[in-house]
Amino acid sequence: MAGFMFNIDNGYLEGLCRGFVGGILKQSDYLNLMQCETLDDLKLHLQGTDYGNFLADDASPLSTGIIAERLREKLVIEFRYLRNHSVGPLSTFLDYITYGYMIDNIILLITGTLHHRSIAELISKCHPLGQFEQMGALPVASTLTDLYYAILIDTPVAPFFADHLSVQELDEVNVEVLRNKVQRAYLEAFHAFCGRIGATTASVMCDILGFEADRRAIIVTINAFDTLLTKDVCARLYPRCGRLHPDGLAALVRATDYVQTKAAASCCAEYAAIFEDAERNPDGRTLEDRFSAHEVKLHVRSLMQQFHFGVFYSYLRLREQEHRNILWIAECIAQKYRTRMDHYIPIFLGQPGTAV
């Protein structure tokens, strides 16, 4: 019955989204891409996949910048189609996904304005999924105060900034600290929203968002070593919705080096395995790369269940990882640096549902 009720409003879009997932590159595609000698060869191979003629209007010689732009344009078109045909609560869920991009765009605008960059130039670099109505008025904003009143008052993400930024402290804001505080508030709100939806969406999404929260806490802790960032500040940057909350986060606050961070995170067996793998296999991949590989597994696992909104989130994240993989291979081809070409994060080794 739950599946029947779900399909009334969302069945078509879930089926369409799973069709998009079916077009994600397989391991055989990556092996073919790595055989390419030039970016034009890479373009030719991608024409035989779901990407089709997405580079047809771009003449040689290609650049990785053009490829990145076209990949993003295709993803934005697909996501906006899903959003435009959705109804609540799925439409609200998809809006929550875009809030993350809005936050990144606003941080970009604040950073650029602090460095006296042109607002028009900054807007051109913003992610399309993070656009909002107030961006049309931004070119008239010449100071941080104008920017604050233009975008931080009426935008959908204004509540996430409300407790962490005021017009009086704009000139002294630590942008990275602000970014992490706002992302923490966003993750907690998204996690709570998915919990209210309930059913399979809650179990799948709370697991994925909880992992994102824990990863953020671990990386913040490691990056804070040998910096001026105090433990009290770090504690305020940790999202309180993951598996490490509360005991693991308390241990992270006390950590003063990498070994203690590993011990704090090891209260979760999956995180302990990630740290152990990094120590046993020094293959050039960073700890963040290994966390990304684990995230891919969570999203592949999400696709194995039906009648939930996590399918849409997982599709978007897997497609973005695929884009990073393609661009990594493209950069290796362009720079003739083939020895590290296989250092991408595979998604499907075979058919969808077969994890790395």
mmCIF file of C-alpha atoms in Angstrom:
data_model
loop_
_atom_site.group_PDB
_atom_site.id
_atom_site.type_symbol
_atom_site.label_atom_id
_atom_site.label_comp_id
_atom_site.label_asym_id
_atom_site.label_seq_id
_atom_site.Cartn_x
_atom_site.Cartn_y
_atom_site.Cartn_z
ATOM 1 C CA MET A 1 0.000 0.000 0.000
ATOM 2 C CA ALA A 2 2.849 2.382 0.838
ATOM 3 C CA GLY A 3 4.357 1.808 -2.591
ATOM 4 C CA PHE A 4 0.995 2.357 -4.254
ATOM 5 C CA MET A 5 0.478 5.667 -2.463
ATOM 6 C CA PHE A 6 4.050 6.732 -3.234
ATOM 7 C CA ASN A 7 3.609 6.044 -6.928
ATOM 8 C CA ILE A 8 0.494 8.196 -7.237
ATOM 9 C CA ASP A 9 2.555 11.393 -7.053
ATOM 10 C CA ASN A 10 6.138 10.239 -7.450
ATOM 11 C CA GLY A 11 6.201 6.963 -9.391
ATOM 12 C CA TYR A 12 6.833 8.511 -12.806
ATOM 13 C CA LEU A 13 9.681 10.711 -11.571
ATOM 14 C CA GLU A 14 11.320 7.872 -9.637
ATOM 15 C CA GLY A 15 11.181 5.700 -12.749
ATOM 16 C CA LEU A 16 12.650 8.512 -14.826
ATOM 17 C CA CYS A 17 15.393 9.074 -12.268
ATOM 18 C CA ARG A 18 16.264 5.380 -12.273
ATOM 19 C CA GLY A 19 16.482 5.623 -16.045
ATOM 20 C CA PHE A 20 19.051 8.405 -15.613
ATOM 21 C CA VAL A 21 20.930 6.156 -13.192
ATOM 22 C CA GLY A 22 20.991 3.422 -15.819
ATOM 23 C CA GLY A 23 23.068 5.730 -18.001
ATOM 24 C CA ILE A 24 25.858 6.141 -15.448
ATOM 25 C CA LEU A 25 29.170 4.945 -16.872
ATOM 26 C CA LYS A 26 30.278 1.390 -16.113
ATOM 27 C CA GLN A 27 33.796 0.165 -15.486
ATOM 28 C CA SER A 28 34.151 -0.848 -19.136
ATOM 29 C CA ASP A 29 33.442 2.759 -20.152
ATOM 30 C CA TYR A 30 36.207 4.034 -17.896
ATOM 31 C CA LEU A 31 38.644 1.494 -19.326
ATOM 32 C CA ASN A 32 37.824 2.803 -22.801
ATOM 33 C CA LEU A 33 38.201 6.419 -21.701
ATOM 34 C CA MET A 34 41.654 5.675 -20.332
ATOM 35 C CA GLN A 35 42.722 4.423 -23.761
ATOM 36 C CA CYS A 36 41.989 7.807 -25.346
ATOM 37 C CA GLU A 37 45.012 9.728 -26.617
ATOM 38 C CA THR A 38 43.306 13.118 -27.020
ATOM 39 C CA LEU A 39 40.254 14.947 -25.692
ATOM 40 C CA ASP A 40 38.643 14.531 -29.113
ATOM 41 C CA ASP A 41 38.982 10.754 -28.676
ATOM 42 C CA LEU A 42 37.313 11.093 -25.277
ATOM 43 C CA LYS A 43 34.492 13.108 -26.875
ATOM 44 C CA LEU A 44 34.031 10.391 -29.502
ATOM 45 C CA HIS A 45 33.705 7.653 -26.900
ATOM 46 C CA LEU A 46 31.255 9.621 -24.746
ATOM 47 C CA GLN A 47 29.011 9.969 -27.806
ATOM 48 C CA GLY A 48 28.329 6.241 -27.493
ATOM 49 C CA THR A 49 27.006 6.639 -23.943
ATOM 50 C CA ASP A 50 24.009 8.488 -22.504
ATOM 51 C CA TYR A 51 25.976 11.720 -22.883
ATOM 52 C CA GLY A 52 25.407 11.527 -26.623
ATOM 53 C CA ASN A 53 26.260 14.683 -28.577
ATOM 54 C CA PHE A 54 26.580 16.982 -25.588
ATOM 55 C CA LEU A 55 29.855 18.327 -27.048
ATOM 56 C CA ALA A 56 28.586 18.552 -30.632
ATOM 57 C CA ASP A 57 28.603 22.360 -30.726
ATOM 58 C CA ASP A 58 32.168 22.647 -29.414
ATOM 59 C CA ALA A 59 34.869 22.608 -32.059
ATOM 60 C CA SER A 60 38.388 21.302 -31.586
ATOM 61 C CA PRO A 61 40.587 21.773 -29.732
ATOM 62 C CA LEU A 62 38.558 20.887 -26.653
ATOM 63 C CA SER A 63 39.542 21.898 -23.134
ATOM 64 C CA THR A 64 38.677 20.354 -19.785
ATOM 65 C CA GLY A 65 36.916 23.613 -18.879
ATOM 66 C CA ILE A 66 34.490 23.239 -21.783
ATOM 67 C CA ILE A 67 33.866 19.586 -20.928
ATOM 68 C CA ALA A 68 33.150 20.508 -17.293
ATOM 69 C CA GLU A 69 30.703 23.208 -18.347
ATOM 70 C CA ARG A 70 28.798 20.915 -20.717
ATOM 71 C CA LEU A 71 28.629 18.121 -18.127
ATOM 72 C CA ARG A 72 27.131 20.516 -15.612
ATOM 73 C CA GLU A 73 24.637 21.907 -18.123
ATOM 74 C CA LYS A 74 23.328 18.414 -18.878
ATOM 75 C CA LEU A 75 22.934 17.573 -15.200
ATOM 76 C CA VAL A 76 21.147 20.850 -14.468
ATOM 77 C CA ILE A 77 18.644 20.220 -17.281
ATOM 78 C CA GLU A 78 17.839 16.759 -15.915
ATOM 79 C CA PHE A 79 17.491 17.924 -12.304
ATOM 80 C CA ARG A 80 15.309 20.912 -13.210
ATOM 81 C CA TYR A 81 12.995 18.650 -15.191
ATOM 82 C CA LEU A 82 12.538 16.485 -12.093
ATOM 83 C CA ARG A 83 11.948 19.534 -9.890
ATOM 84 C CA ASN A 84 9.506 21.213 -12.284
ATOM 85 C CA HIS A 85 7.313 18.105 -12.467
ATOM 86 C CA SER A 86 7.344 17.274 -8.758
ATOM 87 C CA VAL A 87 4.750 17.963 -6.068
ATOM 88 C CA GLY A 88 5.121 18.201 -2.302
ATOM 89 C CA PRO A 89 6.760 16.792 -0.299
ATOM 90 C CA LEU A 90 9.130 15.704 -3.103
ATOM 91 C CA SER A 91 9.353 19.283 -4.400
ATOM 92 C CA THR A 92 10.428 20.463 -0.938
ATOM 93 C CA PHE A 93 12.956 17.626 -0.747
ATOM 94 C CA LEU A 94 14.470 18.671 -4.094
ATOM 95 C CA ASP A 95 14.510 22.282 -2.900
ATOM 96 C CA TYR A 96 16.542 21.190 0.112
ATOM 97 C CA ILE A 97 19.084 19.690 -2.280
ATOM 98 C CA THR A 98 19.440 23.044 -4.053
ATOM 99 C CA TYR A 99 19.963 24.851 -0.736
ATOM 100 C CA GLY A 100 23.455 23.353 -0.506
ATOM 101 C CA TYR A 101 24.368 24.953 -3.835
ATOM 102 C CA MET A 102 22.809 28.257 -2.770
ATOM 103 C CA ILE A 103 24.989 28.307 0.333
ATOM 104 C CA ASP A 104 28.118 27.692 -1.751
ATOM 105 C CA ASN A 105 27.102 30.478 -4.145
ATOM 106 C CA ILE A 106 26.541 32.955 -1.324
ATOM 107 C CA ILE A 107 29.885 32.085 0.269
ATOM 108 C CA LEU A 108 31.511 32.621 -3.146
ATOM 109 C CA LEU A 109 29.869 36.042 -3.424
ATOM 110 C CA ILE A 110 30.937 37.051 0.087
ATOM 111 C CA THR A 111 34.517 35.888 -0.503
ATOM 112 C CA GLY A 112 34.739 37.666 -3.847
ATOM 113 C CA THR A 113 33.295 40.883 -2.438
ATOM 114 C CA LEU A 114 35.802 40.802 0.426
ATOM 115 C CA HIS A 115 38.525 40.705 -2.236
ATOM 116 C CA HIS A 116 36.882 43.495 -4.255
ATOM 117 C CA ARG A 117 35.884 41.285 -7.177
ATOM 118 C CA SER A 118 33.120 42.292 -9.571
ATOM 119 C CA ILE A 119 29.687 40.945 -8.572
ATOM 120 C CA ALA A 120 28.838 40.290 -12.232
ATOM 121 C CA GLU A 121 31.999 38.184 -12.605
ATOM 122 C CA LEU A 122 31.215 36.252 -9.432
ATOM 123 C CA ILE A 123 27.647 35.521 -10.506
ATOM 124 C CA SER A 124 28.947 33.945 -13.716
ATOM 125 C CA LYS A 125 30.879 31.438 -11.583
ATOM 126 C CA CYS A 126 27.901 30.450 -9.423
ATOM 127 C CA HIS A 127 26.419 26.973 -9.745
ATOM 128 C CA PRO A 128 23.131 27.050 -11.720
ATOM 129 C CA LEU A 129 21.362 24.800 -9.205
ATOM 130 C CA GLY A 130 22.082 27.405 -6.531
ATOM 131 C CA GLN A 131 20.467 30.328 -8.326
ATOM 132 C CA PHE A 132 17.707 32.283 -6.574
ATOM 133 C CA GLU A 133 15.402 35.133 -7.516
ATOM 134 C CA GLN A 134 17.406 37.815 -5.701
ATOM 135 C CA MET A 135 20.485 37.184 -7.865
ATOM 136 C CA GLY A 136 19.012 39.452 -10.535
ATOM 137 C CA ALA A 137 19.459 42.438 -8.234
ATOM 138 C CA LEU A 138 23.014 41.636 -7.191
ATOM 139 C CA PRO A 139 24.933 43.641 -9.842
ATOM 140 C CA VAL A 140 23.836 46.832 -8.056
ATOM 141 C CA ALA A 141 25.404 45.640 -4.791
ATOM 142 C CA SER A 142 28.777 47.347 -4.479
ATOM 143 C CA THR A 143 29.567 46.674 -0.809
ATOM 144 C CA LEU A 144 29.243 43.799 1.625
ATOM 145 C CA THR A 145 26.407 45.618 3.366
ATOM 146 C CA ASP A 146 24.471 45.873 0.080
ATOM 147 C CA LEU A 147 25.175 42.195 -0.552
ATOM 148 C CA TYR A 148 23.921 41.278 2.921
ATOM 149 C CA TYR A 149 20.607 43.043 2.475
ATOM 150 C CA ALA A 150 20.240 41.818 -1.116
ATOM 151 C CA ILE A 151 20.601 38.096 -0.523
ATOM 152 C CA LEU A 152 20.731 37.162 3.152
ATOM 153 C CA ILE A 153 17.362 38.518 4.146
ATOM 154 C CA ASP A 154 14.818 36.982 1.756
ATOM 155 C CA THR A 155 16.606 33.982 0.243
ATOM 156 C CA PRO A 156 15.476 30.423 1.073
ATOM 157 C CA VAL A 157 18.757 29.820 2.942
ATOM 158 C CA ALA A 158 18.545 32.995 5.031
ATOM 159 C CA PRO A 159 17.562 31.014 8.176
ATOM 160 C CA PHE A 160 20.822 29.065 7.989
ATOM 161 C CA PHE A 161 22.827 32.306 7.981
ATOM 162 C CA ALA A 162 20.683 34.126 10.554
ATOM 163 C CA ASP A 163 22.505 32.912 13.663
ATOM 164 C CA HIS A 164 26.009 33.115 12.192
ATOM 165 C CA LEU A 165 26.284 36.414 10.330
ATOM 166 C CA SER A 166 25.293 39.984 11.042
ATOM 167 C CA VAL A 167 25.828 43.155 9.070
ATOM 168 C CA GLN A 168 28.056 44.527 11.837
ATOM 169 C CA GLU A 169 30.688 41.799 11.520
ATOM 170 C CA LEU A 170 30.813 41.358 7.740
ATOM 171 C CA ASP A 171 34.281 42.845 7.271
ATOM 172 C CA GLU A 172 35.812 40.562 9.895
ATOM 173 C CA VAL A 173 34.061 37.344 8.979
ATOM 174 C CA ASN A 174 36.165 34.179 8.727
ATOM 175 C CA VAL A 175 34.659 32.782 5.542
ATOM 176 C CA GLU A 176 35.666 29.155 6.086
ATOM 177 C CA VAL A 177 34.305 29.140 9.626
ATOM 178 C CA LEU A 178 31.103 30.743 8.342
ATOM 179 C CA ARG A 179 30.844 28.132 5.570
ATOM 180 C CA ASN A 180 31.114 25.264 8.047
ATOM 181 C CA LYS A 181 28.647 26.786 10.504
ATOM 182 C CA VAL A 182 26.049 27.339 7.798
ATOM 183 C CA GLN A 183 26.600 23.878 6.303
ATOM 184 C CA ARG A 184 26.151 22.398 9.773
ATOM 185 C CA ALA A 185 22.803 24.188 10.185
ATOM 186 C CA TYR A 186 21.753 23.080 6.696
ATOM 187 C CA LEU A 187 22.639 19.423 7.262
ATOM 188 C CA GLU A 188 20.800 19.344 10.571
ATOM 189 C CA ALA A 189 17.682 20.910 9.008
ATOM 190 C CA PHE A 190 17.763 18.545 5.994
ATOM 191 C CA HIS A 191 18.252 15.556 8.316
ATOM 192 C CA ALA A 192 15.276 16.631 10.450
ATOM 193 C CA PHE A 193 13.090 17.152 7.367
ATOM 194 C CA CYS A 194 13.871 13.658 6.047
ATOM 195 C CA GLY A 195 13.097 12.238 9.494
ATOM 196 C CA ARG A 196 9.659 13.872 9.394
ATOM 197 C CA ILE A 197 8.931 12.304 5.990
ATOM 198 C CA GLY A 198 9.462 8.904 7.598
ATOM 199 C CA ALA A 199 9.358 5.431 6.027
ATOM 200 C CA THR A 200 12.178 4.379 3.677
ATOM 201 C CA THR A 201 13.112 7.977 2.854
ATOM 202 C CA ALA A 202 13.952 8.608 6.508
ATOM 203 C CA SER A 203 16.063 5.471 6.935
ATOM 204 C CA VAL A 204 17.988 5.953 3.685
ATOM 205 C CA MET A 205 18.505 9.708 3.822
ATOM 206 C CA CYS A 206 19.270 9.930 7.545
ATOM 207 C CA ASP A 207 21.990 7.325 7.006
ATOM 208 C CA ILE A 208 23.485 9.264 4.079
ATOM 209 C CA LEU A 209 23.210 12.706 5.703
ATOM 210 C CA GLY A 210 24.536 11.296 8.971
ATOM 211 C CA PHE A 211 27.623 10.087 7.118
ATOM 212 C CA GLU A 212 28.070 13.515 5.522
ATOM 213 C CA ALA A 213 27.839 15.098 8.974
ATOM 214 C CA ASP A 214 30.415 12.709 10.447
ATOM 215 C CA ARG A 215 32.803 13.152 7.530
ATOM 216 C CA ARG A 216 32.580 16.922 7.896
ATOM 217 C CA ALA A 217 33.354 16.675 11.621
ATOM 218 C CA ILE A 218 36.371 14.414 11.039
ATOM 219 C CA ILE A 219 37.825 16.562 8.249
ATOM 220 C CA VAL A 220 37.291 19.785 10.234
ATOM 221 C CA THR A 221 39.154 18.227 13.170
ATOM 222 C CA ILE A 222 42.129 17.159 11.039
ATOM 223 C CA ASN A 223 42.316 20.459 9.155
ATOM 224 C CA ALA A 224 42.277 22.415 12.426
ATOM 225 C CA PHE A 225 45.578 20.954 13.633
ATOM 226 C CA ASP A 226 48.403 23.516 13.720
ATOM 227 C CA THR A 227 45.987 26.374 13.030
ATOM 228 C CA LEU A 228 44.514 29.136 15.166
ATOM 229 C CA LEU A 229 41.150 27.366 15.241
ATOM 230 C CA THR A 230 40.300 26.604 18.869
ATOM 231 C CA LYS A 231 38.576 23.484 20.141
ATOM 232 C CA ASP A 232 35.529 25.519 21.135
ATOM 233 C CA VAL A 233 35.173 26.828 17.581
ATOM 234 C CA CYS A 234 35.597 23.315 16.157
ATOM 235 C CA ALA A 235 32.867 22.003 18.449
ATOM 236 C CA ARG A 236 30.452 24.580 17.029
ATOM 237 C CA LEU A 237 31.252 23.400 13.489
ATOM 238 C CA TYR A 238 30.311 19.737 14.064
ATOM 239 C CA PRO A 239 26.868 18.767 12.689
ATOM 240 C CA ARG A 240 24.901 17.001 15.413
ATOM 241 C CA CYS A 241 23.036 14.450 13.346
ATOM 242 C CA GLY A 242 25.508 11.687 12.521
ATOM 243 C CA ARG A 243 26.510 8.414 14.106
ATOM 244 C CA LEU A 244 29.325 10.106 16.006
ATOM 245 C CA HIS A 245 26.872 12.309 17.913
ATOM 246 C CA PRO A 246 27.253 12.777 20.852
ATOM 247 C CA ASP A 247 30.103 10.646 22.237
ATOM 248 C CA GLY A 248 32.217 10.538 19.080
ATOM 249 C CA LEU A 249 31.985 14.310 18.643
ATOM 250 C CA ALA A 250 33.034 14.828 22.247
ATOM 251 C CA ALA A 251 36.083 12.643 21.602
ATOM 252 C CA LEU A 252 36.879 14.598 18.415
ATOM 253 C CA VAL A 253 36.877 17.864 20.388
ATOM 254 C CA ARG A 254 39.558 16.415 22.669
ATOM 255 C CA ALA A 255 41.698 15.061 19.792
ATOM 256 C CA THR A 256 45.043 16.827 19.357
ATOM 257 C CA ASP A 257 46.546 14.747 16.540
ATOM 258 C CA TYR A 258 45.686 12.332 13.735
ATOM 259 C CA VAL A 259 46.000 9.220 15.953
ATOM 260 C CA GLN A 260 43.503 10.565 18.482
ATOM 261 C CA THR A 261 41.144 11.588 15.661
ATOM 262 C CA LYS A 262 41.282 8.047 14.304
ATOM 263 C CA ALA A 263 40.550 6.648 17.757
ATOM 264 C CA ALA A 264 37.573 8.993 18.183
ATOM 265 C CA ALA A 265 36.113 8.073 14.777
ATOM 266 C CA SER A 266 36.707 4.360 15.324
ATOM 267 C CA CYS A 267 33.646 4.122 17.559
ATOM 268 C CA CYS A 268 31.954 3.501 14.191
ATOM 269 C CA ALA A 269 33.270 0.331 12.516
ATOM 270 C CA GLU A 270 32.874 1.729 8.981
ATOM 271 C CA TYR A 271 34.992 4.785 9.764
ATOM 272 C CA ALA A 272 37.605 2.628 11.494
ATOM 273 C CA ALA A 273 37.863 0.551 8.298
ATOM 274 C CA ILE A 274 38.406 3.705 6.222
ATOM 275 C CA PHE A 275 41.293 4.829 8.438
ATOM 276 C CA GLU A 276 42.786 1.317 8.443
ATOM 277 C CA ASP A 277 42.575 1.120 4.655
ATOM 278 C CA ALA A 278 44.391 4.452 4.356
ATOM 279 C CA GLU A 279 47.248 3.097 6.482
ATOM 280 C CA ARG A 280 47.462 -0.341 4.847
ATOM 281 C CA ASN A 281 47.249 0.908 1.252
ATOM 282 C CA PRO A 282 49.346 4.068 0.713
ATOM 283 C CA ASP A 283 48.279 4.302 -2.929
ATOM 284 C CA GLY A 284 48.239 8.087 -3.201
ATOM 285 C CA ARG A 285 44.554 8.465 -2.376
ATOM 286 C CA THR A 286 43.792 10.856 0.453
ATOM 287 C CA LEU A 287 41.538 10.197 3.407
ATOM 288 C CA GLU A 288 38.898 12.408 1.754
ATOM 289 C CA ASP A 289 39.128 10.231 -1.393
ATOM 290 C CA ARG A 290 38.392 7.178 0.731
ATOM 291 C CA PHE A 291 35.441 8.878 2.366
ATOM 292 C CA SER A 292 34.160 9.751 -1.128
ATOM 293 C CA ALA A 293 34.470 6.102 -2.164
ATOM 294 C CA HIS A 294 32.442 5.091 0.890
ATOM 295 C CA GLU A 295 29.835 7.717 0.047
ATOM 296 C CA VAL A 296 29.486 6.173 -3.424
ATOM 297 C CA LYS A 297 28.717 2.825 -1.784
ATOM 298 C CA LEU A 298 26.007 4.422 0.352
ATOM 299 C CA HIS A 299 24.378 5.944 -2.718
ATOM 300 C CA VAL A 300 24.547 2.679 -4.671
ATOM 301 C CA ARG A 301 22.962 0.956 -1.666
ATOM 302 C CA SER A 302 20.225 3.597 -1.649
ATOM 303 C CA LEU A 303 19.264 2.649 -5.214
ATOM 304 C CA MET A 304 18.570 -0.931 -4.118
ATOM 305 C CA GLN A 305 15.443 0.191 -2.258
ATOM 306 C CA GLN A 306 12.233 1.508 -3.764
ATOM 307 C CA PHE A 307 9.561 4.085 -2.990
ATOM 308 C CA HIS A 308 11.771 6.730 -1.389
ATOM 309 C CA PHE A 309 13.172 10.168 -2.194
ATOM 310 C CA GLY A 310 16.784 9.143 -1.577
ATOM 311 C CA VAL A 311 16.897 7.917 -5.188
ATOM 312 C CA PHE A 312 16.910 11.532 -6.407
ATOM 313 C CA TYR A 313 19.658 12.600 -4.020
ATOM 314 C CA SER A 314 21.808 9.560 -4.776
ATOM 315 C CA TYR A 315 21.417 10.025 -8.509
ATOM 316 C CA LEU A 316 22.639 13.621 -8.294
ATOM 317 C CA ARG A 317 25.623 12.752 -6.111
ATOM 318 C CA LEU A 318 26.647 9.754 -8.235
ATOM 319 C CA ARG A 319 26.407 11.819 -11.398
ATOM 320 C CA GLU A 320 28.593 14.524 -9.833
ATOM 321 C CA GLN A 321 31.160 11.883 -8.883
ATOM 322 C CA GLU A 322 31.041 10.594 -12.444
ATOM 323 C CA HIS A 323 31.774 14.114 -13.689
ATOM 324 C CA ARG A 324 34.794 14.345 -11.383
ATOM 325 C CA ASN A 325 35.990 10.994 -12.750
ATOM 326 C CA ILE A 326 35.615 12.115 -16.375
ATOM 327 C CA LEU A 327 37.396 15.406 -15.699
ATOM 328 C CA TRP A 328 40.209 13.629 -13.862
ATOM 329 C CA ILE A 329 40.817 11.376 -16.873
ATOM 330 C CA ALA A 330 40.490 14.376 -19.224
ATOM 331 C CA GLU A 331 43.092 16.343 -17.233
ATOM 332 C CA CYS A 332 45.476 13.373 -17.309
ATOM 333 C CA ILE A 333 45.050 13.163 -21.098
ATOM 334 C CA ALA A 334 45.502 16.918 -21.599
ATOM 335 C CA GLN A 335 48.622 17.047 -19.413
ATOM 336 C CA LYS A 336 49.968 13.706 -20.707
ATOM 337 C CA TYR A 337 50.140 12.396 -17.155
ATOM 338 C CA ARG A 338 48.810 8.903 -17.681
ATOM 339 C CA THR A 339 50.422 7.137 -14.726
ATOM 340 C CA ARG A 340 47.741 8.381 -12.304
ATOM 341 C CA MET A 341 44.826 8.144 -14.716
ATOM 342 C CA ASP A 342 43.243 5.235 -12.853
ATOM 343 C CA HIS A 343 43.026 7.219 -9.590
ATOM 344 C CA TYR A 344 39.329 7.883 -10.018
ATOM 345 C CA ILE A 345 36.483 6.566 -7.855
ATOM 346 C CA PRO A 346 34.518 3.902 -9.779
ATOM 347 C CA ILE A 347 30.755 3.740 -9.285
ATOM 348 C CA PHE A 348 29.469 0.556 -10.912
ATOM 349 C CA LEU A 349 31.755 -2.347 -11.741
ATOM 350 C CA GLY A 350 28.940 -4.022 -13.633
ATOM 351 C CA GLN A 351 25.230 -3.353 -13.712
ATOM 352 C CA PRO A 352 23.649 -0.796 -11.360
ATOM 353 C CA GLY A 353 23.405 -2.330 -7.913
ATOM 354 C CA THR A 354 26.933 -3.767 -8.016
ATOM 355 C CA ALA A 355 28.977 -1.647 -5.677
ATOM 356 C CA VAL A 356 32.684 -0.958 -5.843
#
